[in-house]
GROMACS .gro file of C-alpha atoms in nm:
model
  168
    1MET     CA    1   3.390  -1.192  -1.657
    2ARG     CA    2   3.539  -1.533  -1.582
    3LEU     CA    3   3.541  -1.622  -1.953
    4ILE     CA    4   3.740  -1.308  -2.036
    5SER     CA    5   3.986  -1.378  -1.756
    6MET     CA    6   4.044  -1.742  -1.857
    7ARG     CA    7   4.083  -1.644  -2.224
    8ARG     CA    8   4.329  -1.372  -2.131
    9TRP     CA    9   4.559  -1.608  -1.938
   10LYS     CA   10   4.552  -1.861  -2.221
   11LYS     CA   11   4.753  -1.597  -2.403
   12LEU     CA   12   5.030  -1.582  -2.146
   13LEU     CA   13   5.300  -1.583  -2.416
   14PHE     CA   14   5.133  -1.280  -2.578
   15TRP     CA   15   5.127  -1.077  -2.258
   16GLY     CA   16   5.475  -1.199  -2.154
   17THR     CA   17   5.648  -1.102  -2.474
   18ALA     CA   18   5.460  -0.767  -2.482
   19LEU     CA   19   5.568  -0.679  -2.127
   20LEU     CA   20   5.925  -0.805  -2.166
   21SER     CA   21   5.987  -0.625  -2.490
   22LEU     CA   22   5.828  -0.301  -2.364
   23GLY     CA   23   6.024  -0.324  -2.037
   24ALA     CA   24   6.355  -0.391  -2.214
   25ASP     CA   25   6.289  -0.105  -2.458
   26GLN     CA   26   6.204   0.152  -2.189
   27LEU     CA   27   6.486   0.042  -1.954
   28THR     CA   28   6.752   0.067  -2.227
   29LYS     CA   29   6.620   0.408  -2.338
   30PHE     CA   30   6.629   0.527  -1.976
   31TRP     CA   31   6.987   0.404  -1.951
   32VAL     CA   32   7.082   0.593  -2.263
   33THR     CA   33   6.927   0.919  -2.144
   34GLN     CA   34   7.108   0.887  -1.814
   35ASN     CA   35   7.452   0.808  -1.964
   36PHE     CA   36   7.464   1.004  -2.289
   37VAL     CA   37   7.429   1.369  -2.387
   38LEU     CA   38   7.201   1.441  -2.679
   39SER     CA   39   7.425   1.651  -2.905
   40LYS     CA   40   7.531   1.724  -3.261
   41PRO     CA   41   7.731   1.540  -3.368
   42PRO     CA   42   7.574   1.264  -3.159
   43GLU     CA   43   7.763   1.117  -2.863
   44THR     CA   44   7.874   0.765  -2.947
   45TRP     CA   45   8.043   0.484  -2.759
   46PRO     CA   46   8.216   0.226  -2.977
   47ILE     CA   47   8.148  -0.125  -2.857
   48ILE     CA   48   8.329  -0.276  -3.159
   49ARG     CA   49   8.498   0.023  -3.333
   50GLY     CA   50   8.361   0.074  -3.685
   51VAL     CA   51   8.115  -0.213  -3.647
   52PHE     CA   52   7.873  -0.150  -3.360
   53HIS     CA   53   7.835   0.162  -3.144
   54PHE     CA   54   7.588   0.301  -2.893
   55THR     CA   55   7.492   0.637  -3.046
   56TYR     CA   56   7.226   0.860  -2.884
   57VAL     CA   57   6.998   1.013  -3.148
   58THR     CA   58   6.629   1.095  -3.166
   59ASN     CA   59   6.381   1.040  -3.447
   60LYS     CA   60   6.059   1.234  -3.504
   61GLY     CA   61   5.942   0.997  -3.778
   62ALA     CA   62   5.847   0.635  -3.816
   63ALA     CA   63   6.065   0.347  -3.929
   64PHE     CA   64   6.406   0.462  -4.050
   65SER     CA   65   6.306   0.828  -4.002
   66LEU     CA   66   6.028   0.816  -4.262
   67LEU     CA   67   5.729   1.049  -4.219
   68GLN     CA   68   5.919   1.307  -4.012
   69ASN     CA   69   5.719   1.549  -3.799
   70ASN     CA   70   5.378   1.399  -3.867
   71ALA     CA   71   5.132   1.491  -3.593
   72TRP     CA   72   4.928   1.175  -3.641
   73LEU     CA   73   5.212   0.926  -3.561
   74PRO     CA   74   5.147   0.925  -3.186
   75TRP     CA   75   4.778   0.856  -3.254
   76LEU     CA   76   4.863   0.577  -3.494
   77SER     CA   77   5.083   0.418  -3.225
   78LEU     CA   78   4.797   0.446  -2.973
   79ILE     CA   79   4.543   0.291  -3.211
   80VAL     CA   80   4.777   0.001  -3.293
   81CYS     CA   81   4.835  -0.064  -2.923
   82ILE     CA   82   4.462  -0.051  -2.841
   83GLY     CA   83   4.389  -0.290  -3.127
   84LEU     CA   84   4.652  -0.537  -3.007
   85VAL     CA   85   4.538  -0.516  -2.643
   86CYS     CA   86   4.180  -0.589  -2.762
   87LEU     CA   87   4.317  -0.887  -2.961
   88GLY     CA   88   4.484  -1.010  -2.643
   89LEU     CA   89   4.171  -0.959  -2.428
   90PHE     CA   90   3.890  -1.057  -2.662
   91GLY     CA   91   4.040  -1.228  -2.966
   92THR     CA   92   4.023  -1.592  -3.053
   93ARG     CA   93   4.276  -1.851  -2.946
   94LEU     CA   94   4.618  -1.789  -3.097
   95THR     CA   95   4.901  -2.030  -3.176
   96ARG     CA   96   5.226  -1.986  -2.989
   97TRP     CA   97   5.387  -1.817  -3.292
   98GLU     CA   98   5.092  -1.577  -3.321
   99GLN     CA   99   5.100  -1.496  -2.951
  100ALA     CA  100   5.472  -1.425  -2.963
  101GLY     CA  101   5.434  -1.223  -3.285
  102TYR     CA  102   5.149  -1.004  -3.166
  103GLY     CA  103   5.311  -0.970  -2.822
  104PHE     CA  104   5.639  -0.846  -2.972
  105LEU     CA  105   5.440  -0.607  -3.198
  106LEU     CA  106   5.251  -0.468  -2.897
  107GLY     CA  107   5.571  -0.427  -2.692
  108GLY     CA  108   5.751  -0.250  -2.976
  109ALA     CA  109   5.457  -0.028  -3.076
  110ALA     CA  110   5.402   0.068  -2.713
  111GLY     CA  111   5.770   0.141  -2.656
  112ASN     CA  112   5.800   0.377  -2.950
  113GLY     CA  113   5.446   0.512  -2.888
  114ILE     CA  114   5.538   0.610  -2.528
  115ASP     CA  115   5.832   0.804  -2.663
  116ARG     CA  116   5.621   0.978  -2.933
  117ILE     CA  117   5.343   1.073  -2.692
  118PHE     CA  118   5.552   1.188  -2.399
  119LEU     CA  119   5.873   1.313  -2.568
  120GLY     CA  120   5.752   1.403  -2.914
  121GLU     CA  121   6.032   1.185  -3.066
  122VAL     CA  122   6.175   0.832  -3.040
  123ILE     CA  123   6.507   0.757  -2.872
  124ASP     CA  124   6.740   0.544  -3.088
  125PHE     CA  125   7.083   0.419  -2.992
  126LEU     CA  126   7.178   0.089  -3.162
  127ASP     CA  127   7.420   0.183  -3.439
  128PHE     CA  128   7.550  -0.091  -3.677
  129ARG     CA  129   7.808   0.103  -3.871
  130LEU     CA  130   7.953  -0.193  -4.061
  131ILE     CA  131   7.643  -0.208  -4.287
  132GLN     CA  132   7.554   0.166  -4.262
  133PHE     CA  133   7.214   0.083  -4.112
  134PRO     CA  134   6.994   0.358  -3.952
  135VAL     CA  135   7.025   0.387  -3.575
  136PHE     CA  136   6.740   0.198  -3.403
  137ASN     CA  137   6.623   0.070  -3.061
  138ILE     CA  138   6.485  -0.239  -2.883
  139ALA     CA  139   6.126  -0.153  -2.982
  140ASP     CA  140   6.227  -0.166  -3.349
  141ILE     CA  141   6.384  -0.507  -3.291
  142SER     CA  142   6.068  -0.628  -3.117
  143ILE     CA  143   5.848  -0.514  -3.408
  144ASN     CA  144   6.072  -0.702  -3.654
  145ILE     CA  145   6.080  -1.018  -3.439
  146GLY     CA  146   5.698  -0.995  -3.416
  147LEU     CA  147   5.666  -0.975  -3.791
  148ILE     CA  148   5.899  -1.276  -3.833
  149CYS     CA  149   5.692  -1.473  -3.579
  150LEU     CA  150   5.371  -1.392  -3.766
  151LEU     CA  151   5.530  -1.492  -4.098
  152LEU     CA  152   5.634  -1.825  -3.940
  153ALA     CA  153   5.281  -1.870  -3.802
  154THR     CA  154   5.136  -1.814  -4.147
  155TRP     CA  155   5.385  -2.049  -4.308
  156LYS     CA  156   5.319  -2.320  -4.049
  157SER     CA  157   4.944  -2.279  -4.087
  158SER     CA  158   4.963  -2.303  -4.468
  159ARG     CA  159   5.181  -2.614  -4.445
  160LYS     CA  160   4.939  -2.773  -4.200
  161SER     CA  161   4.637  -2.701  -4.421
  162SER     CA  162   4.815  -2.828  -4.735
  163HIS     CA  163   4.903  -3.154  -4.553
  164LYS     CA  164   4.538  -3.198  -4.452
  165SER     CA  165   4.412  -3.138  -4.805
  166SER     CA  166   4.670  -3.375  -4.959
  167SER     CA  167   4.583  -3.656  -4.718
  168ARG     CA  168   4.215  -3.657  -4.823
   0.00000   0.00000   0.00000
């Protein structure tokens, strides 16, 4: 038991980014549901008119409203979260970039997964109108940051291994 506990705390960045991104996602969604009315057309508050608005919409699909009304999406979210928690508890040592990447992925997957399981849809509200981008949320940002961190970890690892092989 002590080995699992020590290994778990060696991944403090993993757990910290997961909890912070999940907390930020759920708090902002709670704020939206308390301050906006879900309506058609959607209620919107311009922050910078024509550029960035808070717009309360829901999404029954995955990224960018793909796979609308699929009954297996909540289960997929749950499986991804369980896999990432197992990685955090039992996985090998991770670099800082990997810890941050997987932590952000867990926080984002859990944030949208909670919405899917308990509400049947995901709450979105960040609306960049200047580039006509789909409305999204903090969990979506976390998932993208996580992917960027993992790409950086892979890039750094490949650079490190190429330096080792060239120095031989």
